[in-house]
mmCIF file of C-alpha atoms (C1' of nucleotides) in Angstrom:
data_model
loop_
_atom_site.group_PDB
_atom_site.id
_atom_site.type_symbol
_atom_site.label_atom_id
_atom_site.label_comp_id
_atom_site.label_asym_id
_atom_site.label_seq_id
_atom_site.Cartn_x
_atom_site.Cartn_y
_atom_site.Cartn_z
ATOM 1 C CA UNK O 1 118.491 87.306 111.380
ATOM 2 C CA UNK O 2 122.050 86.714 111.617
ATOM 3 C CA UNK O 3 121.262 83.398 110.539
ATOM 4 C CA UNK O 4 120.940 84.821 107.033
ATOM 5 C CA UNK O 5 124.464 86.014 107.171
ATOM 6 C CA UNK O 6 125.808 82.805 108.390
ATOM 7 C CA UNK O 7 123.996 80.925 105.770
ATOM 8 C CA UNK O 8 125.455 83.124 103.166
ATOM 9 C CA UNK O 9 128.988 82.494 104.490
ATOM 10 C CA UNK O 10 128.397 78.861 104.456
ATOM 11 C CA UNK O 11 127.700 78.399 100.834
ATOM 12 C CA UNK O 12 124.115 79.120 100.497
ATOM 13 C CA UNK O 13 123.086 77.403 97.214
ATOM 14 C CA UNK O 14 121.667 80.672 95.775
ATOM 15 C CA UNK O 15 124.538 82.884 96.503
ATOM 16 C CA UNK O 16 127.336 80.386 96.096
ATOM 17 C CA UNK O 17 126.218 79.796 92.404
ATOM 18 C CA UNK O 18 126.924 83.569 92.012
ATOM 19 C CA UNK O 19 130.305 83.487 94.008
ATOM 20 C CA UNK O 20 128.985 86.148 96.103
ATOM 21 C CA UNK O 21 130.957 87.309 99.141
ATOM 22 C CA UNK O 22 129.472 88.884 102.344
ATOM 23 C CA UNK O 23 131.366 92.194 102.455
ATOM 24 C CA UNK O 24 131.121 94.510 105.301
ATOM 25 C CA UNK O 25 129.057 96.915 103.288
ATOM 26 C CA UNK O 26 126.565 94.218 102.268
ATOM 27 C CA UNK O 27 126.323 93.040 105.749
ATOM 28 C CA UNK O 28 125.596 96.420 107.136
ATOM 29 C CA UNK O 29 122.959 97.135 104.242
ATOM 30 C CA UNK O 30 121.243 93.738 105.251
ATOM 31 C CA UNK O 31 121.267 94.720 108.899
ATOM 32 C CA UNK O 32 119.742 98.148 108.122
ATOM 33 C CA UNK O 33 117.068 96.453 106.059
ATOM 34 C CA UNK O 34 116.283 93.864 108.831
ATOM 35 C CA UNK O 35 116.119 96.732 111.456
ATOM 36 C CA UNK O 36 114.072 99.110 109.336
ATOM 37 C CA UNK O 37 110.379 98.674 109.601
ATOM 38 C CA UNK O 38 109.357 101.066 106.884
ATOM 39 C CA UNK O 39 110.349 99.781 103.509
ATOM 40 C CA UNK O 40 113.231 102.150 103.130
ATOM 41 C CA UNK O 41 114.399 103.556 99.918
ATOM 42 C CA UNK O 42 117.959 103.220 98.700
ATOM 43 C CA UNK O 43 118.700 106.520 100.045
ATOM 44 C CA UNK O 44 117.358 105.867 103.304
ATOM 45 C CA UNK O 45 119.546 102.762 103.554
ATOM 46 C CA UNK O 46 122.429 104.735 102.299
ATOM 47 C CA UNK O 47 122.053 107.273 105.075
ATOM 48 C CA UNK O 48 121.725 104.493 107.718
ATOM 49 C CA UNK O 49 124.843 102.671 106.366
ATOM 50 C CA UNK O 50 126.841 105.829 106.337
ATOM 51 C CA UNK O 51 126.512 106.100 110.121
ATOM 52 C CA UNK O 52 128.565 102.864 110.289
ATOM 53 C CA UNK O 53 130.614 103.128 107.182
ATOM 54 C CA UNK O 54 130.913 106.816 106.491
ATOM 55 C CA UNK O 55 132.755 106.502 103.123
ATOM 56 C CA UNK O 56 130.282 104.019 101.638
ATOM 57 C CA UNK O 57 128.914 105.151 98.306
ATOM 58 C CA UNK O 58 125.292 105.200 97.028
ATOM 59 C CA UNK O 59 126.554 103.117 94.062
ATOM 60 C CA UNK O 60 127.550 100.457 96.480
ATOM 61 C CA UNK O 61 124.058 100.482 98.113
ATOM 62 C CA UNK O 62 122.412 100.048 94.817
ATOM 63 C CA UNK O 63 124.771 97.383 93.658
ATOM 64 C CA UNK O 64 124.179 95.370 96.886
ATOM 65 C CA UNK O 65 120.455 95.803 96.856
ATOM 66 C CA UNK O 66 120.502 94.567 93.237
ATOM 67 C CA UNK O 67 122.484 91.465 94.228
ATOM 68 C CA UNK O 68 120.550 90.856 97.334
ATOM 69 C CA UNK O 69 117.232 91.086 95.487
ATOM 70 C CA UNK O 70 118.456 88.723 92.638
ATOM 71 C CA UNK O 71 118.918 86.170 95.277
ATOM 72 C CA UNK O 72 115.517 86.588 96.722
ATOM 73 C CA UNK O 73 116.753 87.636 100.137
ATOM 74 C CA UNK O 74 115.473 91.087 99.658
ATOM 75 C CA UNK O 75 112.502 92.214 97.610
ATOM 76 C CA UNK O 76 112.226 95.349 95.575
ATOM 77 C CA UNK O 77 108.839 96.771 96.025
ATOM 78 C CA UNK O 78 107.581 99.341 93.594
ATOM 79 C CA UNK O 79 104.994 101.331 95.416
ATOM 80 C CA UNK O 80 103.623 104.834 94.501
ATOM 81 C CA UNK O 81 106.198 107.533 94.609
ATOM 82 C CA UNK O 82 109.211 107.818 92.375
ATOM 83 C CA UNK O 83 111.598 105.738 94.406
ATOM 84 C CA UNK O 84 112.061 101.986 94.562
ATOM 85 C CA UNK O 85 111.750 100.558 97.957
ATOM 86 C CA UNK O 86 113.176 97.479 99.585
ATOM 87 C CA UNK O 87 112.043 94.907 102.030
ATOM 88 C CA UNK O 88 113.658 91.831 103.575
ATOM 89 C CA UNK O 89 110.420 90.046 104.047
ATOM 90 C CA UNK O 90 109.975 87.971 100.895
ATOM 91 C CA UNK O 91 106.509 86.316 101.529
ATOM 92 C CA UNK O 92 103.727 87.758 99.569
ATOM 93 C CA UNK O 93 101.964 90.639 101.278
ATOM 94 C CA UNK O 94 100.320 93.890 100.431
ATOM 95 C CA UNK O 95 101.229 97.291 101.659
ATOM 96 C CA UNK O 96 99.265 100.181 103.001
ATOM 97 C CA UNK O 97 100.641 103.730 102.915
ATOM 98 C CA UNK O 98 99.387 106.688 104.897
ATOM 99 C CA UNK O 99 98.614 109.596 102.572
ATOM 100 C CA UNK O 100 99.219 112.061 105.503
ATOM 101 C CA UNK O 101 102.618 110.869 107.045
ATOM 102 C CA UNK O 102 103.749 108.584 104.306
ATOM 103 C CA UNK O 103 104.457 105.642 106.529
ATOM 104 C CA UNK O 104 104.113 102.204 104.979
ATOM 105 C CA UNK O 105 102.825 99.346 106.877
ATOM 106 C CA UNK O 106 102.444 95.618 105.826
ATOM 107 C CA UNK O 107 99.000 94.231 105.500
ATOM 108 C CA UNK O 108 98.495 91.716 108.257
ATOM 109 C CA UNK O 109 97.091 89.234 105.858
ATOM 110 C CA UNK O 110 97.098 88.493 102.134
ATOM 111 C CA UNK O 111 93.967 89.712 100.560
ATOM 112 C CA UNK O 112 94.788 87.880 97.189
ATOM 113 C CA UNK O 113 95.096 84.314 97.731
ATOM 114 C CA UNK O 114 91.603 83.584 96.871
ATOM 115 C CA UNK O 115 91.747 85.762 93.781
ATOM 116 C CA UNK O 116 94.578 84.083 91.971
ATOM 117 C CA UNK O 117 92.674 81.187 90.494
ATOM 118 C CA UNK O 118 89.833 83.525 89.591
ATOM 119 C CA UNK O 119 92.239 85.761 87.730
ATOM 120 C CA UNK O 120 93.808 82.723 85.959
ATOM 121 C CA UNK O 121 90.512 81.579 84.999
ATOM 122 C CA UNK O 122 89.213 84.831 83.713
ATOM 123 C CA UNK O 123 92.195 86.352 82.005
ATOM 124 C CA UNK O 124 94.072 83.221 80.900
ATOM 125 C CA UNK O 125 97.189 84.598 82.444
ATOM 126 C CA UNK O 126 99.391 82.294 84.393
ATOM 127 C CA UNK O 127 99.943 84.505 87.539
ATOM 128 C CA UNK O 128 103.442 84.530 89.024
ATOM 129 C CA UNK O 129 103.499 87.477 91.242
ATOM 130 C CA UNK O 130 101.493 90.333 92.585
ATOM 131 C CA UNK O 131 102.025 93.710 94.109
ATOM 132 C CA UNK O 132 99.465 95.596 95.909
ATOM 133 C CA UNK O 133 99.513 98.978 97.619
ATOM 134 C CA UNK O 134 96.494 100.471 99.505
ATOM 135 C CA UNK O 135 96.650 104.052 100.518
ATOM 136 C CA UNK O 136 94.718 105.481 103.344
ATOM 137 C CA UNK O 137 95.073 107.322 106.637
ATOM 138 C CA UNK O 138 96.795 105.584 109.403
ATOM 139 C CA UNK O 139 95.164 105.527 112.908
ATOM 140 C CA UNK O 140 97.684 107.823 114.293
ATOM 141 C CA UNK O 141 96.948 110.618 111.454
ATOM 142 C CA UNK O 142 93.234 110.007 111.957
ATOM 143 C CA UNK O 143 93.668 110.920 115.598
ATOM 144 C CA UNK O 144 95.729 114.123 114.694
ATOM 145 C CA UNK O 145 93.201 115.741 112.439
ATOM 146 C CA UNK O 146 90.128 113.620 112.672
ATOM 147 C CA UNK O 147 88.116 116.428 111.046
ATOM 148 C CA UNK O 148 90.107 116.239 107.696
ATOM 149 C CA UNK O 149 90.193 112.623 107.782
ATOM 150 C CA UNK O 150 86.617 111.945 108.318
ATOM 151 C CA UNK C 1 84.509 109.703 74.709
ATOM 152 C CA UNK C 2 84.038 113.038 73.034
ATOM 153 C CA UNK C 3 81.538 113.631 75.719
ATOM 154 C CA UNK C 4 84.468 114.367 78.117
ATOM 155 C CA UNK C 5 85.755 117.118 75.915
ATOM 156 C CA UNK C 6 82.440 118.684 75.531
ATOM 157 C CA UNK C 7 81.818 118.556 79.267
ATOM 158 C CA UNK C 8 85.320 120.180 79.679
ATOM 159 C CA UNK C 9 84.317 123.099 77.322
ATOM 160 C CA UNK C 10 80.994 123.520 78.986
ATOM 161 C CA UNK C 11 82.383 124.377 82.314
ATOM 162 C CA UNK C 12 82.908 121.226 83.901
ATOM 163 C CA UNK C 13 82.876 121.918 87.646
ATOM 164 C CA UNK C 14 86.119 120.278 88.286
ATOM 165 C CA UNK C 15 87.957 121.924 85.481
ATOM 166 C CA UNK C 16 86.356 125.228 85.605
ATOM 167 C CA UNK C 17 87.612 125.682 89.098
ATOM 168 C CA UNK C 18 91.076 125.348 87.737
ATOM 169 C CA UNK C 19 90.384 127.758 84.816
ATOM 170 C CA UNK C 20 91.584 124.949 82.499
ATOM 171 C CA UNK C 21 91.179 125.216 78.837
ATOM 172 C CA UNK C 22 90.909 122.480 76.300
ATOM 173 C CA UNK C 23 93.860 123.248 74.025
ATOM 174 C CA UNK C 24 94.570 121.224 70.952
ATOM 175 C CA UNK C 25 97.424 119.583 72.610
ATOM 176 C CA UNK C 26 95.471 118.465 75.532
ATOM 177 C CA UNK C 27 92.658 117.211 73.359
ATOM 178 C CA UNK C 28 94.967 115.158 71.259
ATOM 179 C CA UNK C 29 96.621 113.722 74.430
ATOM 180 C CA UNK C 30 93.211 112.783 75.791
ATOM 181 C CA UNK C 31 92.288 111.147 72.468
ATOM 182 C CA UNK C 32 95.491 109.109 72.374
ATOM 183 C CA UNK C 33 94.889 108.042 75.956
ATOM 184 C CA UNK C 34 91.287 106.858 75.112
ATOM 185 C CA UNK C 35 92.435 105.128 72.096
ATOM 186 C CA UNK C 36 95.297 103.436 73.705
ATOM 187 C CA UNK C 37 94.600 100.030 75.427
ATOM 188 C CA UNK C 38 97.875 99.404 76.899
ATOM 189 C CA UNK C 39 98.441 101.883 79.761
ATOM 190 C CA UNK C 40 100.867 104.090 77.742
ATOM 191 C CA UNK C 41 103.984 105.859 79.202
ATOM 192 C CA UNK C 42 104.368 109.586 78.809
ATOM 193 C CA UNK C 43 106.728 108.783 76.028
ATOM 194 C CA UNK C 44 104.315 106.526 74.194
ATOM 195 C CA UNK C 45 101.805 109.279 74.312
ATOM 196 C CA UNK C 46 104.305 111.791 73.175
ATOM 197 C CA UNK C 47 105.113 109.749 70.150
ATOM 198 C CA UNK C 48 101.478 109.374 69.246
ATOM 199 C CA UNK C 49 100.634 112.961 69.648
ATOM 200 C CA UNK C 50 103.686 113.904 67.508
ATOM 201 C CA UNK C 51 101.992 112.251 64.565
ATOM 202 C CA UNK C 52 99.245 114.864 64.727
ATOM 203 C CA UNK C 53 101.264 117.659 66.238
ATOM 204 C CA UNK C 54 104.846 117.316 65.231
ATOM 205 C CA UNK C 55 106.169 120.099 67.103
ATOM 206 C CA UNK C 56 104.535 119.162 70.487
ATOM 207 C CA UNK C 57 107.079 118.845 73.253
ATOM 208 C CA UNK C 58 107.555 116.180 75.900
ATOM 209 C CA UNK C 59 107.246 118.847 78.650
ATOM 210 C CA UNK C 60 103.721 119.724 77.304
ATOM 211 C CA UNK C 61 102.835 116.140 77.507
ATOM 212 C CA UNK C 62 103.844 115.810 81.047
ATOM 213 C CA UNK C 63 102.201 119.051 82.015
ATOM 214 C CA UNK C 64 98.964 117.977 80.562
ATOM 215 C CA UNK C 65 99.030 114.542 82.072
ATOM 216 C CA UNK C 66 99.672 116.232 85.407
ATOM 217 C CA UNK C 67 96.663 118.579 84.859
ATOM 218 C CA UNK C 68 94.357 115.933 83.612
ATOM 219 C CA UNK C 69 95.179 113.587 86.438
ATOM 220 C CA UNK C 70 94.673 116.240 88.988
ATOM 221 C CA UNK C 71 91.135 116.561 87.638
ATOM 222 C CA UNK C 72 90.592 112.790 87.971
ATOM 223 C CA UNK C 73 89.940 112.453 84.239
ATOM 224 C CA UNK C 74 93.188 110.472 83.882
ATOM 225 C CA UNK C 75 94.841 108.219 86.371
ATOM 226 C CA UNK C 76 98.446 107.849 86.987
ATOM 227 C CA UNK C 77 99.319 104.236 87.500
ATOM 228 C CA UNK C 78 102.571 103.318 89.128
ATOM 229 C CA UNK C 79 103.372 99.887 87.870
ATOM 230 C CA UNK C 80 106.588 97.975 87.927
ATOM 231 C CA UNK C 81 109.165 99.376 85.682
ATOM 232 C CA UNK C 82 110.720 102.865 85.886
ATOM 233 C CA UNK C 83 108.089 104.805 83.998
ATOM 234 C CA UNK C 84 104.830 106.163 85.149
ATOM 235 C CA UNK C 85 101.857 104.929 83.196
ATOM 236 C CA UNK C 86 98.582 106.641 82.394
ATOM 237 C CA UNK C 87 95.031 105.449 82.001
ATOM 238 C CA UNK C 88 91.727 107.143 81.185
ATOM 239 C CA UNK C 89 89.534 104.602 83.133
ATOM 240 C CA UNK C 90 89.240 105.918 86.632
ATOM 241 C CA UNK C 91 87.179 103.230 88.177
ATOM 242 C CA UNK C 92 89.024 101.061 90.546
ATOM 243 C CA UNK C 93 90.636 97.982 88.859
ATOM 244 C CA UNK C 94 93.787 95.996 89.145
ATOM 245 C CA UNK C 95 96.295 95.356 86.316
ATOM 246 C CA UNK C 96 98.080 92.249 85.097
ATOM 247 C CA UNK C 97 101.343 92.597 83.212
ATOM 248 C CA UNK C 98 102.997 89.741 81.100
ATOM 249 C CA UNK C 99 106.521 89.194 82.159
ATOM 250 C CA UNK C 100 107.390 87.915 78.638
ATOM 251 C CA UNK C 101 105.821 90.617 76.189
ATOM 252 C CA UNK C 102 105.227 93.442 78.806
ATOM 253 C CA UNK C 103 101.661 93.905 77.728
ATOM 254 C CA UNK C 104 99.418 95.088 80.495
ATOM 255 C CA UNK C 105 95.767 94.252 80.687
ATOM 256 C CA UNK C 106 93.092 95.346 83.016
ATOM 257 C CA UNK C 107 91.773 92.914 85.479
ATOM 258 C CA UNK C 108 88.168 92.165 84.481
ATOM 259 C CA UNK C 109 86.893 92.430 88.048
ATOM 260 C CA UNK C 110 87.854 94.038 91.194
ATOM 261 C CA UNK C 111 89.386 91.489 93.640
ATOM 262 C CA UNK C 112 89.505 94.004 96.525
ATOM 263 C CA UNK C 113 86.143 95.084 97.339
ATOM 264 C CA UNK C 114 85.557 92.348 99.833
ATOM 265 C CA UNK C 115 88.959 93.198 101.434
ATOM 266 C CA UNK C 116 88.601 96.831 102.297
ATOM 267 C CA UNK C 117 86.412 96.542 105.248
ATOM 268 C CA UNK C 118 88.705 93.768 106.515
ATOM 269 C CA UNK C 119 91.852 95.966 106.073
ATOM 270 C CA UNK C 120 90.120 98.815 107.808
ATOM 271 C CA UNK C 121 89.215 96.598 110.643
ATOM 272 C CA UNK C 122 92.627 95.037 111.039
ATOM 273 C CA UNK C 123 94.955 97.934 110.339
ATOM 274 C CA UNK C 124 92.933 100.873 111.692
ATOM 275 C CA UNK C 125 93.644 102.649 108.340
ATOM 276 C CA UNK C 126 90.925 104.505 106.649
ATOM 277 C CA UNK C 127 91.413 103.118 103.112
ATOM 278 C CA UNK C 128 91.164 105.672 100.399
ATOM 279 C CA UNK C 129 92.683 103.977 97.344
ATOM 280 C CA UNK C 130 94.470 101.028 96.139
ATOM 281 C CA UNK C 131 96.701 99.892 93.467
ATOM 282 C CA UNK C 132 97.516 96.415 92.372
ATOM 283 C CA UNK C 133 99.487 94.730 89.761
ATOM 284 C CA UNK C 134 99.684 91.145 89.208
ATOM 285 C CA UNK C 135 102.362 89.684 86.916
ATOM 286 C CA UNK C 136 102.151 86.564 84.883
ATOM 287 C CA UNK C 137 102.274 85.196 81.468
ATOM 288 C CA UNK C 138 99.495 86.067 79.103
ATOM 289 C CA UNK C 139 97.760 83.456 77.056
ATOM 290 C CA UNK C 140 99.602 84.439 73.894
ATOM 291 C CA UNK C 141 103.019 84.026 75.409
ATOM 292 C CA UNK C 142 101.893 80.903 77.019
ATOM 293 C CA UNK C 143 101.112 79.541 73.577
ATOM 294 C CA UNK C 144 104.324 80.738 71.974
ATOM 295 C CA UNK C 145 106.627 79.023 74.485
ATOM 296 C CA UNK C 146 104.569 76.666 76.461
ATOM 297 C CA UNK C 147 107.617 74.884 77.579
ATOM 298 C CA UNK C 148 109.322 77.795 79.242
ATOM 299 C CA UNK C 149 105.997 78.955 80.706
ATOM 300 C CA UNK C 150 104.813 75.751 82.077
ATOM 301 C "C1'" DA S 1 146.494 85.315 90.508
ATOM 302 C "C1'" DT S 2 142.006 85.612 90.325
ATOM 303 C "C1'" DA S 3 137.741 87.338 90.822
ATOM 304 C "C1'" DA S 4 134.584 89.911 93.744
ATOM 305 C "C1'" DC S 5 134.152 94.154 95.546
ATOM 306 C "C1'" DT S 6 134.499 99.198 96.752
ATOM 307 C "C1'" DG S 7 134.402 104.501 96.155
ATOM 308 C "C1'" DC S 8 134.134 107.919 93.035
ATOM 309 C "C1'" DA S 9 132.279 110.422 89.298
ATOM 310 C "C1'" DA S 10 130.228 110.411 85.094
ATOM 311 C "C1'" DA S 11 126.337 108.853 82.347
ATOM 312 C "C1'" DC S 12 121.741 107.665 81.886
ATOM 313 C "C1'" DG S 13 116.453 107.932 81.424
ATOM 314 C "C1'" DT S 14 112.533 109.879 83.356
ATOM 315 C "C1'" DT S 15 110.236 113.825 84.879
ATOM 316 C "C1'" DT S 16 109.912 118.638 86.279
ATOM 317 C "C1'" DT S 17 110.964 123.570 85.762
ATOM 318 C "C1'" DG S 18 112.007 128.265 83.915
ATOM 319 C "C1'" DC S 19 111.624 131.301 80.396
ATOM 320 C "C1'" DC S 20 109.538 133.735 76.844
ATOM 321 C "C1'" DA S 21 106.179 133.806 73.347
ATOM 322 C "C1'" DG S 22 101.397 132.915 71.633
ATOM 323 C "C1'" DC S 23 96.625 132.836 72.126
ATOM 324 C "C1'" DA S 24 91.885 132.963 74.313
ATOM 325 C "C1'" DT S 25 89.056 135.609 77.206
ATOM 326 C "C1'" DA N 1 95.372 143.150 79.833
ATOM 327 C "C1'" DT N 2 95.298 138.966 82.060
ATOM 328 C "C1'" DG N 3 96.374 134.448 82.466
ATOM 329 C "C1'" DC N 4 96.447 129.683 80.811
ATOM 330 C "C1'" DT N 5 99.256 127.441 77.477
ATOM 331 C "C1'" DG N 6 102.976 125.801 74.504
ATOM 332 C "C1'" DG N 7 107.876 125.079 72.845
ATOM 333 C "C1'" DC N 8 112.462 124.608 74.066
ATOM 334 C "C1'" DA N 9 116.162 123.871 76.854
ATOM 335 C "C1'" DA N 10 118.083 123.210 81.232
ATOM 336 C "C1'" DA N 11 117.779 121.236 85.643
ATOM 337 C "C1'" DA N 12 116.437 117.851 88.834
ATOM 338 C "C1'" DC N 13 115.962 113.346 90.286
ATOM 339 C "C1'" DG N 14 116.733 108.288 90.994
ATOM 340 C "C1'" DT N 15 119.492 104.820 89.223
ATOM 341 C "C1'" DT N 16 123.175 102.466 86.546
ATOM 342 C "C1'" DT N 17 127.717 102.106 84.863
ATOM 343 C "C1'" DG N 18 132.922 102.466 83.947
ATOM 344 C "C1'" DC N 19 137.156 102.740 85.985
ATOM 345 C "C1'" DA N 20 140.926 102.098 88.804
ATOM 346 C "C1'" DG N 21 142.320 100.542 93.198
ATOM 347 C "C1'" DT N 22 141.360 97.118 97.324
ATOM 348 C "C1'" DT N 23 140.285 93.036 99.403
ATOM 349 C "C1'" DA N 24 139.456 88.063 100.109
ATOM 350 C "C1'" DT N 25 140.475 83.471 98.568
#
DNA sequence: ATAACTGCAAACGTTTTGCCAGCAT
DNA sequence: ATGCTGGCAAAACGTTTGCAGTTAT
């Protein structure tokens, strides 16, 4: 993962266009994002970063997430709920959220590939992206209250 | 579509549980929603309703959308962009948004049905809902600036 | 010197809430 | 009389922005 940072410092074509520097704040934000499994919100990230840089501001977190996502290193994912979420993994994949505990997991496969052509054919749209969220009850929560869940 | 309203007045089991009345405002909101093709935002709906009930408030629109969606008559759809969108059609379907003109169309078929079992099997989640948004360029916009789009 | 960056605080847009009055049962 | 409802205004919430000072090149 450090590779990303090194690439950035060494004139990554995408970032060098934007004359972007790898500040301490940005580095930590990226590290948090890589460490985090659960598609954190900006505020989640802020709280994590604060452990390391106590005076960091939420504005800085948002600004950096914006810059990082404009480069494609980070992906903003709009899932249900009122907050934007962020993700380092940029390949297409869906998400599944537990309606009990709110955890969000990645789908282990892409359910859409076979559909894009079909969509293009039937709607006339030229498809450029997709975003999917399933909701359900995760195995753990099914265990906890199997009666409800079933 | 009026059927819905009639049902509501005649003690629809869902709504009668909630002791919900069909007020003029709620009726108009529902009508706007049924007339609207394009997954309107609360504000879109507010502006439409105001044509008929000039003193209606935005709060009322939100309150009613909340009530209607809790009964399942209306579905909140969280798509990209900062605003919630609403939809009368409650059967599962995906959406596709044009990145040029922002219009949103329904997908003419459900690309997920075959996936749910697979997801359940592979993630252990019990799937209860799904939400999908594709983005692309609609046929109209492809025509307008085919060079860009292609 | 320049340009990117930060923290802070204010502003912004969307949604929710509290209050009191009105209306249907 | 009760309780769902509406209008209004304020609050809440997530996010963005302006500013002045700091840091890296």
